[in-house]
Short mmCIF file of C-alpha atoms in Angstrom, two decimals:
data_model
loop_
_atom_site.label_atom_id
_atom_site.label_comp_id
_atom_site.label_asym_id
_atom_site.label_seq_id
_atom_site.Cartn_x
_atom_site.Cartn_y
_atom_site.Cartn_z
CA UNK D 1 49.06 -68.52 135.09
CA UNK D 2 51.08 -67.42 131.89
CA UNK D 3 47.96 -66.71 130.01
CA UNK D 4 44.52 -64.84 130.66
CA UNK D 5 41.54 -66.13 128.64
CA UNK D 6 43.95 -67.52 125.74
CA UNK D 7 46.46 -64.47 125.47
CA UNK D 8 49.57 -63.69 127.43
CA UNK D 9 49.49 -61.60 130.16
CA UNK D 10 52.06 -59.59 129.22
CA UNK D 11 50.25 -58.92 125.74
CA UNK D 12 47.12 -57.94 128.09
CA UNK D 13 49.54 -55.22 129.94
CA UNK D 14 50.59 -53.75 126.64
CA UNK D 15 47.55 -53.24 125.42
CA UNK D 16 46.48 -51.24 128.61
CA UNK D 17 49.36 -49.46 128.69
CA UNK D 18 48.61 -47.86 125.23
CA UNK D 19 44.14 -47.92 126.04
CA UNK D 20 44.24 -47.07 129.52
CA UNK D 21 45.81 -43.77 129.55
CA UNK D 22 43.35 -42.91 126.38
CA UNK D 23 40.39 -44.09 128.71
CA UNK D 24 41.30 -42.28 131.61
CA UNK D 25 42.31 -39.17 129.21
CA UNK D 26 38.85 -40.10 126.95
CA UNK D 27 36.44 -40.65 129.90
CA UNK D 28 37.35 -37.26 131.50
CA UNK D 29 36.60 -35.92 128.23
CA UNK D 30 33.40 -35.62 128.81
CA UNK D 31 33.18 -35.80 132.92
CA UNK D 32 34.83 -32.39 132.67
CA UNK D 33 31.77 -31.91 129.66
CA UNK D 34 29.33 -33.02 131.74
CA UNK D 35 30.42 -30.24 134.21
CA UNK D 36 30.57 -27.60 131.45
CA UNK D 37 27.03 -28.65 130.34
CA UNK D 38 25.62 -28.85 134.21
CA UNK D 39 26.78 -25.52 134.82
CA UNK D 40 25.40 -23.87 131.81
CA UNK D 41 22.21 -26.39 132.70
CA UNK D 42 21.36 -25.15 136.02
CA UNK D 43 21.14 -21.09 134.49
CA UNK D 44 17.87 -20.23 135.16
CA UNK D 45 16.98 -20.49 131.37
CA UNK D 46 16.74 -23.36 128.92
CA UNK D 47 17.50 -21.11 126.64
CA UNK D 48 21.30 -21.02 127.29
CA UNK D 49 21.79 -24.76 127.18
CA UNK D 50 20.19 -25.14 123.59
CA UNK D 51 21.83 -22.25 121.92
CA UNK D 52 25.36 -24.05 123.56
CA UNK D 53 24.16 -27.70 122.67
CA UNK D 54 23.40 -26.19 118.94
CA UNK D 55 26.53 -23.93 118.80
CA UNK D 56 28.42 -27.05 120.00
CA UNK D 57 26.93 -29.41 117.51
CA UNK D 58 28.52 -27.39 114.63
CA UNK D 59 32.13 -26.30 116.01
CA UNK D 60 31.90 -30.10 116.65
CA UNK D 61 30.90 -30.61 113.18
CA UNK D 62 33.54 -28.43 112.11
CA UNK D 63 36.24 -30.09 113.88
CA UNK D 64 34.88 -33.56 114.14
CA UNK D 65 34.89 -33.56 110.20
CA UNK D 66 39.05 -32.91 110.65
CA UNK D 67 39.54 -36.12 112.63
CA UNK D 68 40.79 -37.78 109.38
CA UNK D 69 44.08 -35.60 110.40
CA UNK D 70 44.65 -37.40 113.49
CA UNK D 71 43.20 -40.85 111.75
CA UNK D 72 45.90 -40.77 109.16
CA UNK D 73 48.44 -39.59 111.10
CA UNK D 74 47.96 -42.73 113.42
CA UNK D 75 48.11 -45.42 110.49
CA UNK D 76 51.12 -43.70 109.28
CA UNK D 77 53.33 -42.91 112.10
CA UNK D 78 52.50 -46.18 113.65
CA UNK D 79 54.14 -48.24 110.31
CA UNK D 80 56.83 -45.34 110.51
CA UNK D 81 57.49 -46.49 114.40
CA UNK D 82 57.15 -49.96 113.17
CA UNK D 83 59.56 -50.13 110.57
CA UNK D 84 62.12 -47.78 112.51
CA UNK D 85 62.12 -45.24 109.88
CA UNK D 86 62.62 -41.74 112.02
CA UNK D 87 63.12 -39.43 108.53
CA UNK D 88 59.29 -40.81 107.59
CA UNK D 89 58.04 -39.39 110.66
CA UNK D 90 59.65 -36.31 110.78
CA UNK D 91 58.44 -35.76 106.75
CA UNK D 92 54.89 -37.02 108.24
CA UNK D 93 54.46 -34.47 110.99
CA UNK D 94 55.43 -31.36 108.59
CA UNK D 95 53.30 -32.40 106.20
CA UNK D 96 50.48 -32.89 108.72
CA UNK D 97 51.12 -29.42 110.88
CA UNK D 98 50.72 -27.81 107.13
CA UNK D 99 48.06 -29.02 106.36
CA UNK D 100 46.41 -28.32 109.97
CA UNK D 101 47.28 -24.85 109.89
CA UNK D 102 46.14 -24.32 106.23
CA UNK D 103 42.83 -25.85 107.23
CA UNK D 104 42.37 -23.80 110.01
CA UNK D 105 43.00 -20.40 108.65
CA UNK D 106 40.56 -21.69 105.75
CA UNK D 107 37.91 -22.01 108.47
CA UNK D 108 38.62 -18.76 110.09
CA UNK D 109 38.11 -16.53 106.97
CA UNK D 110 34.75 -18.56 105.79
CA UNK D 111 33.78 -18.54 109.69
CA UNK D 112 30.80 -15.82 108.81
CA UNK D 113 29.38 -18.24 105.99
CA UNK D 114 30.33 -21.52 107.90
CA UNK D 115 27.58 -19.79 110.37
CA UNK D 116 24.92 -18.69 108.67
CA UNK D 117 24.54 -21.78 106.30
CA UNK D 118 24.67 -24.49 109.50
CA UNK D 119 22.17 -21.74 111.48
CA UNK D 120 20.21 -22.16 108.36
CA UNK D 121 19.93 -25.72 108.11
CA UNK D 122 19.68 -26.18 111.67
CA UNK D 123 17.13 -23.81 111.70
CA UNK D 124 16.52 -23.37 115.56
CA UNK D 125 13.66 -21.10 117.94
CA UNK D 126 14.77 -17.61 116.70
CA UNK D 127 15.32 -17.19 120.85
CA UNK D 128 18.22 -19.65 120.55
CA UNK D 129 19.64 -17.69 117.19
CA UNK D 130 21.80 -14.88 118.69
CA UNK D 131 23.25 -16.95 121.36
CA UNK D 132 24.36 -19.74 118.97
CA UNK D 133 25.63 -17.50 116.58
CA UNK D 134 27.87 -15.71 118.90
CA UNK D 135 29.46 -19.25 120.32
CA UNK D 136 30.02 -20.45 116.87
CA UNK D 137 31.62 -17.30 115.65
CA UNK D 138 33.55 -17.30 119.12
CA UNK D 139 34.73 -21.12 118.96
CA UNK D 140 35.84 -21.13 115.25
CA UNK D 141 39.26 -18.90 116.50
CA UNK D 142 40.59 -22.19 117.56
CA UNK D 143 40.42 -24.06 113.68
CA UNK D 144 44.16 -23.89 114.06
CA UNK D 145 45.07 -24.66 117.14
CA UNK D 146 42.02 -27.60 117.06
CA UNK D 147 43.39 -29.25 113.99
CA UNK D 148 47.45 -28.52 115.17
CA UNK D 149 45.71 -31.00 118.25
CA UNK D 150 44.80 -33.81 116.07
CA UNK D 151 48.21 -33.99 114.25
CA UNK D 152 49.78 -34.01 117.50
CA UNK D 153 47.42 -36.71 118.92
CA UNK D 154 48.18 -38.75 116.38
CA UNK D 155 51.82 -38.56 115.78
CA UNK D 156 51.51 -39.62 120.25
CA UNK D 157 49.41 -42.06 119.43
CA UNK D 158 50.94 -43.92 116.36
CA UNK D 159 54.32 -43.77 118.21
CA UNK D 160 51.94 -45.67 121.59
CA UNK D 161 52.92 -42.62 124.08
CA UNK D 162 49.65 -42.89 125.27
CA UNK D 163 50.58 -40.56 128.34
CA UNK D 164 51.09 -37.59 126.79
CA UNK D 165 48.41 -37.97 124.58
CA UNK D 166 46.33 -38.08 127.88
CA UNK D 167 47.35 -35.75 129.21
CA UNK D 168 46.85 -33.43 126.32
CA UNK D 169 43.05 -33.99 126.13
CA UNK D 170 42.72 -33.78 130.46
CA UNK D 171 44.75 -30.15 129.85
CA UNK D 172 42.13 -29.30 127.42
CA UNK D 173 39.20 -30.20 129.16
CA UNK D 174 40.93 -28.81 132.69
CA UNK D 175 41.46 -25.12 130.89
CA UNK D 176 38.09 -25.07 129.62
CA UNK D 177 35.96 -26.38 133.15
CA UNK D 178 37.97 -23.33 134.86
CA UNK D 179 37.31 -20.56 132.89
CA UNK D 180 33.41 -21.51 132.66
CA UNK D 181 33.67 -21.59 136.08
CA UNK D 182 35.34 -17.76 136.02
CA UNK D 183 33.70 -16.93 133.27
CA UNK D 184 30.05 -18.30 133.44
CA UNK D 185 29.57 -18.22 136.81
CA UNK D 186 32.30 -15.64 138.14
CA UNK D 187 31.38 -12.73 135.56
CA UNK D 188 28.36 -13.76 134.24
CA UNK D 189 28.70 -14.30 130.37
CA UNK D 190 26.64 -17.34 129.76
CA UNK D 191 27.35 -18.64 126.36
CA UNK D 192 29.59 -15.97 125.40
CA UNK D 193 31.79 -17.22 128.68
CA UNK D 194 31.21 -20.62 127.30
CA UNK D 195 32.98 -19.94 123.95
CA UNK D 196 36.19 -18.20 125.24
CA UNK D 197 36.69 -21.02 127.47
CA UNK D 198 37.18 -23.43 125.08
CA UNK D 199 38.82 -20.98 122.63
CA UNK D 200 41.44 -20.69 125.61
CA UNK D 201 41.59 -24.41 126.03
CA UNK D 202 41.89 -25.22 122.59
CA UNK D 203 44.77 -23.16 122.27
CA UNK D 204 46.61 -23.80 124.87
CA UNK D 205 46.30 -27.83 124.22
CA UNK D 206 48.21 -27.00 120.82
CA UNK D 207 51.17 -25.39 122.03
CA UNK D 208 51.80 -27.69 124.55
CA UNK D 209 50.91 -31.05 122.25
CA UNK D 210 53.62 -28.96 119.09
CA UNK D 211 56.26 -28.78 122.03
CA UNK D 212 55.90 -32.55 123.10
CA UNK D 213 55.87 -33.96 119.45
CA UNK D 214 58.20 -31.51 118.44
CA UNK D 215 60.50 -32.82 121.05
CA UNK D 216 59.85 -36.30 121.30
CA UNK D 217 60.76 -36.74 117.41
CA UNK D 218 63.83 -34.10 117.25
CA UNK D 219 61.84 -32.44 114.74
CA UNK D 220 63.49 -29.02 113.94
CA UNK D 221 61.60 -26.23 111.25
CA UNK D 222 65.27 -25.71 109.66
CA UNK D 223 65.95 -29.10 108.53
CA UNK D 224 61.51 -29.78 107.32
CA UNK D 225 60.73 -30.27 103.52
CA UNK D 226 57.82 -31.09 101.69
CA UNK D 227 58.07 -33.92 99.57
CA UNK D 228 55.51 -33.49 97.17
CA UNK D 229 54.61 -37.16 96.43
CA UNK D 230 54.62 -38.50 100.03
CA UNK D 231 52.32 -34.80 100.89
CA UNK D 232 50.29 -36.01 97.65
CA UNK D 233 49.77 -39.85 99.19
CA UNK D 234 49.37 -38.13 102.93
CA UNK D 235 46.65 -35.85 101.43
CA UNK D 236 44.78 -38.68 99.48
CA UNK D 237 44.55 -40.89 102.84
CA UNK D 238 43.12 -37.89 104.62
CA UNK D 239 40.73 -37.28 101.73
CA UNK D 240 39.26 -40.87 101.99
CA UNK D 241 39.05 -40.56 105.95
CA UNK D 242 37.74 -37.05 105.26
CA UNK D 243 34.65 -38.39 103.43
CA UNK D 244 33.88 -40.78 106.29
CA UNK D 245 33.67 -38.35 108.81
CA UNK D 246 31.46 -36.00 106.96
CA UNK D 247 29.22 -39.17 106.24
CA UNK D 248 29.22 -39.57 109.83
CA UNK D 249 28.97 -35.91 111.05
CA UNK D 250 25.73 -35.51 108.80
CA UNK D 251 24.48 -38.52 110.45
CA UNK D 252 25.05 -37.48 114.64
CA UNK D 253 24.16 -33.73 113.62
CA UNK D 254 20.11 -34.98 112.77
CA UNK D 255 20.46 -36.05 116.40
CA UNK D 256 20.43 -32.25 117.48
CA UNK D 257 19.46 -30.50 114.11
CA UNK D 258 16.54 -32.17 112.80
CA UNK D 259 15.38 -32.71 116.81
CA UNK D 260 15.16 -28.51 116.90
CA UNK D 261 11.58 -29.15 115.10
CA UNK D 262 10.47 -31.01 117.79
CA UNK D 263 11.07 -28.09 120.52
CA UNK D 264 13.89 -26.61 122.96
CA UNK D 265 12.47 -29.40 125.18
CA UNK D 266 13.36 -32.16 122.88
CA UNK D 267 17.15 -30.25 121.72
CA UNK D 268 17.99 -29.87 125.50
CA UNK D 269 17.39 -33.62 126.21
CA UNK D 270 19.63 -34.52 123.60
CA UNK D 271 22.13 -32.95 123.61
CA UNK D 272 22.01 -34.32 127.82
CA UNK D 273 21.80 -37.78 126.44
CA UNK D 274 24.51 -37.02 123.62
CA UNK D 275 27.04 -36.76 127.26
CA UNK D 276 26.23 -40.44 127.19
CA UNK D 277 27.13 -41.10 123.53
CA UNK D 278 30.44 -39.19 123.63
CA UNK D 279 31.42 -41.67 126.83
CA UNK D 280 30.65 -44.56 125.08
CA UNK D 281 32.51 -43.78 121.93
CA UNK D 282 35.51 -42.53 123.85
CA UNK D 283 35.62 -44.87 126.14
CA UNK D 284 35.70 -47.72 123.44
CA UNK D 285 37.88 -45.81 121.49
CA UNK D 286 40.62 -46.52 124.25
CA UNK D 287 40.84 -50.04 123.31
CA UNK D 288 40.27 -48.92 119.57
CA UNK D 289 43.74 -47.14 119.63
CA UNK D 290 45.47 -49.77 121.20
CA UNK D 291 44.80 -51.72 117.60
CA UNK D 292 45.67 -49.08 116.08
CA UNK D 293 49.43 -48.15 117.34
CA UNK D 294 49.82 -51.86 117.63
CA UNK D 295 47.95 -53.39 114.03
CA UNK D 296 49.85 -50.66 112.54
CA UNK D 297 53.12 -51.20 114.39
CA UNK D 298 52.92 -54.63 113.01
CA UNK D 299 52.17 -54.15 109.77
CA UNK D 300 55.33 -52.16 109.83
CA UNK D 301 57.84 -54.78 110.80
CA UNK D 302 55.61 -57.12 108.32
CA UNK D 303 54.21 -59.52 110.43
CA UNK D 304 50.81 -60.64 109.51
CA UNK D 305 50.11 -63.24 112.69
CA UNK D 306 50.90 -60.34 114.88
CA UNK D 307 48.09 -57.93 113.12
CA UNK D 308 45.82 -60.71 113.43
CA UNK D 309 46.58 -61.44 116.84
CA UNK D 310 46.09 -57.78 118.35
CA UNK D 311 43.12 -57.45 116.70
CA UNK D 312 41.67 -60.59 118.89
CA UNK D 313 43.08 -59.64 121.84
CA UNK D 314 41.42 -55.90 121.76
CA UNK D 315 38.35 -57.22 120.39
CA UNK D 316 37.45 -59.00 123.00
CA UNK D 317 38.27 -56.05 125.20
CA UNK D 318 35.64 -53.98 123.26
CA UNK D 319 33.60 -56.58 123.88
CA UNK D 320 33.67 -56.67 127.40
CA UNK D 321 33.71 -52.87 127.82
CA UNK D 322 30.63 -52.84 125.87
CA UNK D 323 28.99 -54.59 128.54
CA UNK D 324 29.93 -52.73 131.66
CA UNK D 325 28.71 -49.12 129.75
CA UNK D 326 25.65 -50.83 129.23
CA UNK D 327 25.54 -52.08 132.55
CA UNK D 328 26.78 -48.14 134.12
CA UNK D 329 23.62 -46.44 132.51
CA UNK D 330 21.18 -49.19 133.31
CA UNK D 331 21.31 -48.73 136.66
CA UNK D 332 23.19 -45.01 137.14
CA UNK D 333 21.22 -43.35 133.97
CA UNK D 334 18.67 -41.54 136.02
CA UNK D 335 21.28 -40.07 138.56
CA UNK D 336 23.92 -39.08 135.76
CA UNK D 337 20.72 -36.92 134.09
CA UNK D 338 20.21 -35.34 137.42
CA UNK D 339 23.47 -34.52 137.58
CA UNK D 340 23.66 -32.13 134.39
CA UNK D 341 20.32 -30.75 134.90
CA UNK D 342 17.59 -29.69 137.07
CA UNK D 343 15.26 -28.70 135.02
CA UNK D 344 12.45 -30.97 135.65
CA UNK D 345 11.54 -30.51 131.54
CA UNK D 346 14.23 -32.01 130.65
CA UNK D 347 15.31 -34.66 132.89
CA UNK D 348 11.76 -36.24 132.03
CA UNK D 349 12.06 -36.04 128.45
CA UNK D 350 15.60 -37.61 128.30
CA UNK D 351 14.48 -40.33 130.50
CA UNK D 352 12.18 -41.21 128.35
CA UNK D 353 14.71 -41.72 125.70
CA UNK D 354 17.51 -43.20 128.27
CA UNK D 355 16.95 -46.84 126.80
CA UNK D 356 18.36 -46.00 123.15
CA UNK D 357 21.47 -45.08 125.37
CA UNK D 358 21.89 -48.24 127.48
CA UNK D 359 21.77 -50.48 124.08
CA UNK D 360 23.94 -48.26 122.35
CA UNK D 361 27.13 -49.35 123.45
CA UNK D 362 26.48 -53.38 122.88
CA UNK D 363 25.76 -52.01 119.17
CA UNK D 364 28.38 -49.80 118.30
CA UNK D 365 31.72 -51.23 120.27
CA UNK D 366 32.17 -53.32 117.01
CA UNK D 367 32.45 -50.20 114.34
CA UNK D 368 34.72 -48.30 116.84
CA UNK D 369 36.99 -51.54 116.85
CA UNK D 370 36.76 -51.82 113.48
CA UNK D 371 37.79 -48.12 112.86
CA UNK D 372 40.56 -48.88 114.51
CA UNK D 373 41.67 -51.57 112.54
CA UNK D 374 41.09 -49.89 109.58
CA UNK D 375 43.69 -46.97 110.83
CA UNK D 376 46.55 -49.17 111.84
CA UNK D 377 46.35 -51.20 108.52
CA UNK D 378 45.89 -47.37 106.34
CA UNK D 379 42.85 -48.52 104.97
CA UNK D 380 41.36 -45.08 104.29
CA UNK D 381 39.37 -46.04 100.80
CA UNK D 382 37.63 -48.99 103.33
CA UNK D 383 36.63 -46.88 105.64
CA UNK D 384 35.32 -44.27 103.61
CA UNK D 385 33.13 -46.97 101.20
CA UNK D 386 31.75 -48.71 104.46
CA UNK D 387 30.43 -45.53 105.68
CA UNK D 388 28.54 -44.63 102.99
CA UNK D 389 26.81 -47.65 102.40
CA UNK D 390 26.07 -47.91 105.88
CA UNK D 391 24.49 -44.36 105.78
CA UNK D 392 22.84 -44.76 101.99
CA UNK D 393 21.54 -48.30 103.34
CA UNK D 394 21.55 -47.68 107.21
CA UNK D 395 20.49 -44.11 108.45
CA UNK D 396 18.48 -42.67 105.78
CA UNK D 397 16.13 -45.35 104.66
CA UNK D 398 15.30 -45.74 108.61
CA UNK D 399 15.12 -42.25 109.59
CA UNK D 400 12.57 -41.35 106.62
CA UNK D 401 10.39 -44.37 107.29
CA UNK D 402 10.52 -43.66 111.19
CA UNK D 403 9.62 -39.86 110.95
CA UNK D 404 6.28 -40.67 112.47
CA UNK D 405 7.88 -41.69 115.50
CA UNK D 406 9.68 -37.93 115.79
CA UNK D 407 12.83 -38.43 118.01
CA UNK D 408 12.20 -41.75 118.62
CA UNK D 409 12.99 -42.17 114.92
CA UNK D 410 16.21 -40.19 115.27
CA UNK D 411 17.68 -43.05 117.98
CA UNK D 412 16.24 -45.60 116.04
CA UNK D 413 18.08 -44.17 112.55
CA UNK D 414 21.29 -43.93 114.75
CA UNK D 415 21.09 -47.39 116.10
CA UNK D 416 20.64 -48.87 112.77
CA UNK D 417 23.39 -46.84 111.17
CA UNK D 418 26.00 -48.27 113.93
CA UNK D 419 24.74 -52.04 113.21
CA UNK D 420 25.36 -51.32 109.31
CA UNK D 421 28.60 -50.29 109.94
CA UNK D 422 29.86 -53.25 111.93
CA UNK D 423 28.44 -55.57 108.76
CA UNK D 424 30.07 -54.20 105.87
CA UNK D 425 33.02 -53.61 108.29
CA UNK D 426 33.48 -56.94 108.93
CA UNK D 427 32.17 -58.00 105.46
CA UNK D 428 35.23 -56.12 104.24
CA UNK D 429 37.44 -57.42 106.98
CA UNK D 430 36.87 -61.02 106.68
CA UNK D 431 37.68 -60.72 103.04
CA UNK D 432 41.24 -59.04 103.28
CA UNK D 433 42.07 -60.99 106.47
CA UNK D 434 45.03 -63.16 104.67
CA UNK D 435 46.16 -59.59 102.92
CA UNK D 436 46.56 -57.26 105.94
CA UNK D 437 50.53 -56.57 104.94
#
């Protein structure tokens, strides 16, 4: 059989080849996370494992809110690989490793007020205080190294060498499970040992990810310029995707702020459920940046039916992926729990939210497809628009009227935002699909 449910089987294979390295690279992700929050989980003290979740939830913030570097380095290098055009990419990654370093020494001198403000709004137990404030301060070291990360990512990822780009996300992970284990464990510095582990990671990932690009496009420092109208139209994409992140950010950080008023109990549980959430958006986001190197590739060489034909083809990938996550933490939800913590606490309070979790992936593969099509086509001002309606319409309307139903209300808010998303997605979608080059 030449074909496999309407698409070549070839067509099948090169999708994998780009998703399946991203998966592998995306789903250890958090496995080795699940092992960094297990060990700090089985300390003898709740304590440690909500001042980490809490401390996390911000760096994350932080950095999260810089995806829009990798996002628009995608779109762009993959038209640039498309289209053949090797002085593009070279222009593309200096103006993106400029603007990552920038960034992150920006983040490193406002590091002191970048803490006390999201300590303030988060406002936490005072018990959790000190220990959050020294992983936060701790983590922040690696703005530059974090954000160097993304460019590289995305200049991997836009040119489809999926391999490397796994492996730079399994080297980060890898550096950062062994020194908690030597750190945590072998000298005893909690959430201090915590920090430096991923500060050492985080670091390392970037010099190794600079080499590789730096390599793979024969990009040399003596021969980069800025050109200021192509840095100008880099910076503008990255503004749009910049706005959708924070939009989304604001949105996943209620899910461990705003739950701090409802206990340690309640802050712990999430942040052990959030393990789920990260798998399911990184695991779908294999298939999404297979749409994205390829959509993008496409649009490059100018060929419309090709766009439209990856983005069926990895759709119903998405699809089906949806189902098996759903079908993973059905039946394995109450054994993965057990497996990041013992504390009785709080493996009965996130089972009783381990439901929101098993739906979650049937309701937000479509947005993370979506997002993907949106990068490979460089339709930054879309995806910024879409997100803010679907948190103005979506999360906050549901989320006020649900308070009563405490954190409850907080899954129910984030399931809702996800199904807005999709809509005006696809609204948007369907009414550019004869436009998309």
């Amino acid at each position: 059989m030449q074909k496999l449910l309407g698409f070549a089987r070839a067509d099948h294979r090169r999708v994998f080849a780009i998703a399946l390295p991203m998966m592998i690279s995306n789903i250890a992700a958090p496995l080795l996370g699940l092992v960094d929050t297990a060990i700090i989980g089985h300390l003898p003290n709740s304590v440690y494992l909500s001042s980490v979740a809490i401390g996390a939830m911000v760096v994350s913030f932080i950095y999260l809110l810089a995806v829009f570097l990798r996002m628009a380095t995608t779109g762009a290098i993959a038209q640039a690989f498309g289209a053949d055009d090797a002085t593009e990419q070279h222009q593309l990654f200096t103006h993106g490793i400029l603007t990552a370093l920038f960034l992150g020494i920006v983040i490193i001198a406002l590091s002191p007020f970048i803490t006390s403000v999201s300590l303030w709004l988060v406002a936490p137990d005072p018990q959790l205080l000190d220990y959050a404030t020294d992983y936060i301060q701790i983590r922040l070291w690696s703005a530059p190294a974090a954000l160097t990360t993304l460019i590289c990512l995305g200049v991997l990822l836009g040119r489809q060498d999926s391999r490397r780009a796994m492996w730079l996300v399994i080297i980060t992970n890898f550096v950062n499970v062994v020194l908690d284990l030597v750190l945590i464990v072998g000298l005893n510095m909690n959430v201090k040992g915590a920090a430096y582990a991923s500060l050492c990671a985080e670091w390392t990932t970037a010099i190794v990810g600079f080499y590789w690009c730096r390599h793979t496009l024969g990009w040399q420092l003596r021969k980069a310029r800025i050109v200021a109208s192509k840095l100008s139209l880099f910076l503008q994409a990255n503004g749009n995707i910049f706005v959708r992140s924070l939009t989304l950010q604001l949105c996943m950080a209620m899910m461990t702020g705003y739950a701090a008023r409802y206990g340690t109990t309640i802050v712990a549980a999430n942040a052990v459920l959030m393990q789920f959430l990260m798998l399911i958006s990184l695991g779908l986001d294999g298939i999404a940046y297979a749409v994205e190197a390829l959509a993008g590739e496409a649009k490059g060489r100018s060929r419309p039916n090709q766009v439209r034909y990856w983005c069926r083809i990895t759709l119903l990938w998405s699809s089906l992926f949806a189902v098996g996550y759903s079908l993973i933490f059905w039946l394995l939800g109450q054994q993965i729990i057990g497996l990041i913590t013992d504390l009785s606490a709080v493996v009965d309070t996130a089972m009783r939210y381990l439901p929101w979790v098993v739906a979650l992936p049937l309701l937000a593969h479509w947005s993370y497809w979506l997002d993907g099509v949106f990068i490979g086509l460089a339709w930054s001002k879309a995806m910024r628009d879409t997100m803010l309606l679907a948190a103005i319409t979506g999360f906050i309307p549901i989320w006020w009227l649900s308070k009563p139903l405490e954190n409850h209300g907080l899954w129910l808010a984030l399931s809702g935002f996800l199904i807005m998303r999709a809509v005006y997605q696809a609204i948007w979608l369907l009414r550019r699909s004869r436009k998309v080059v």
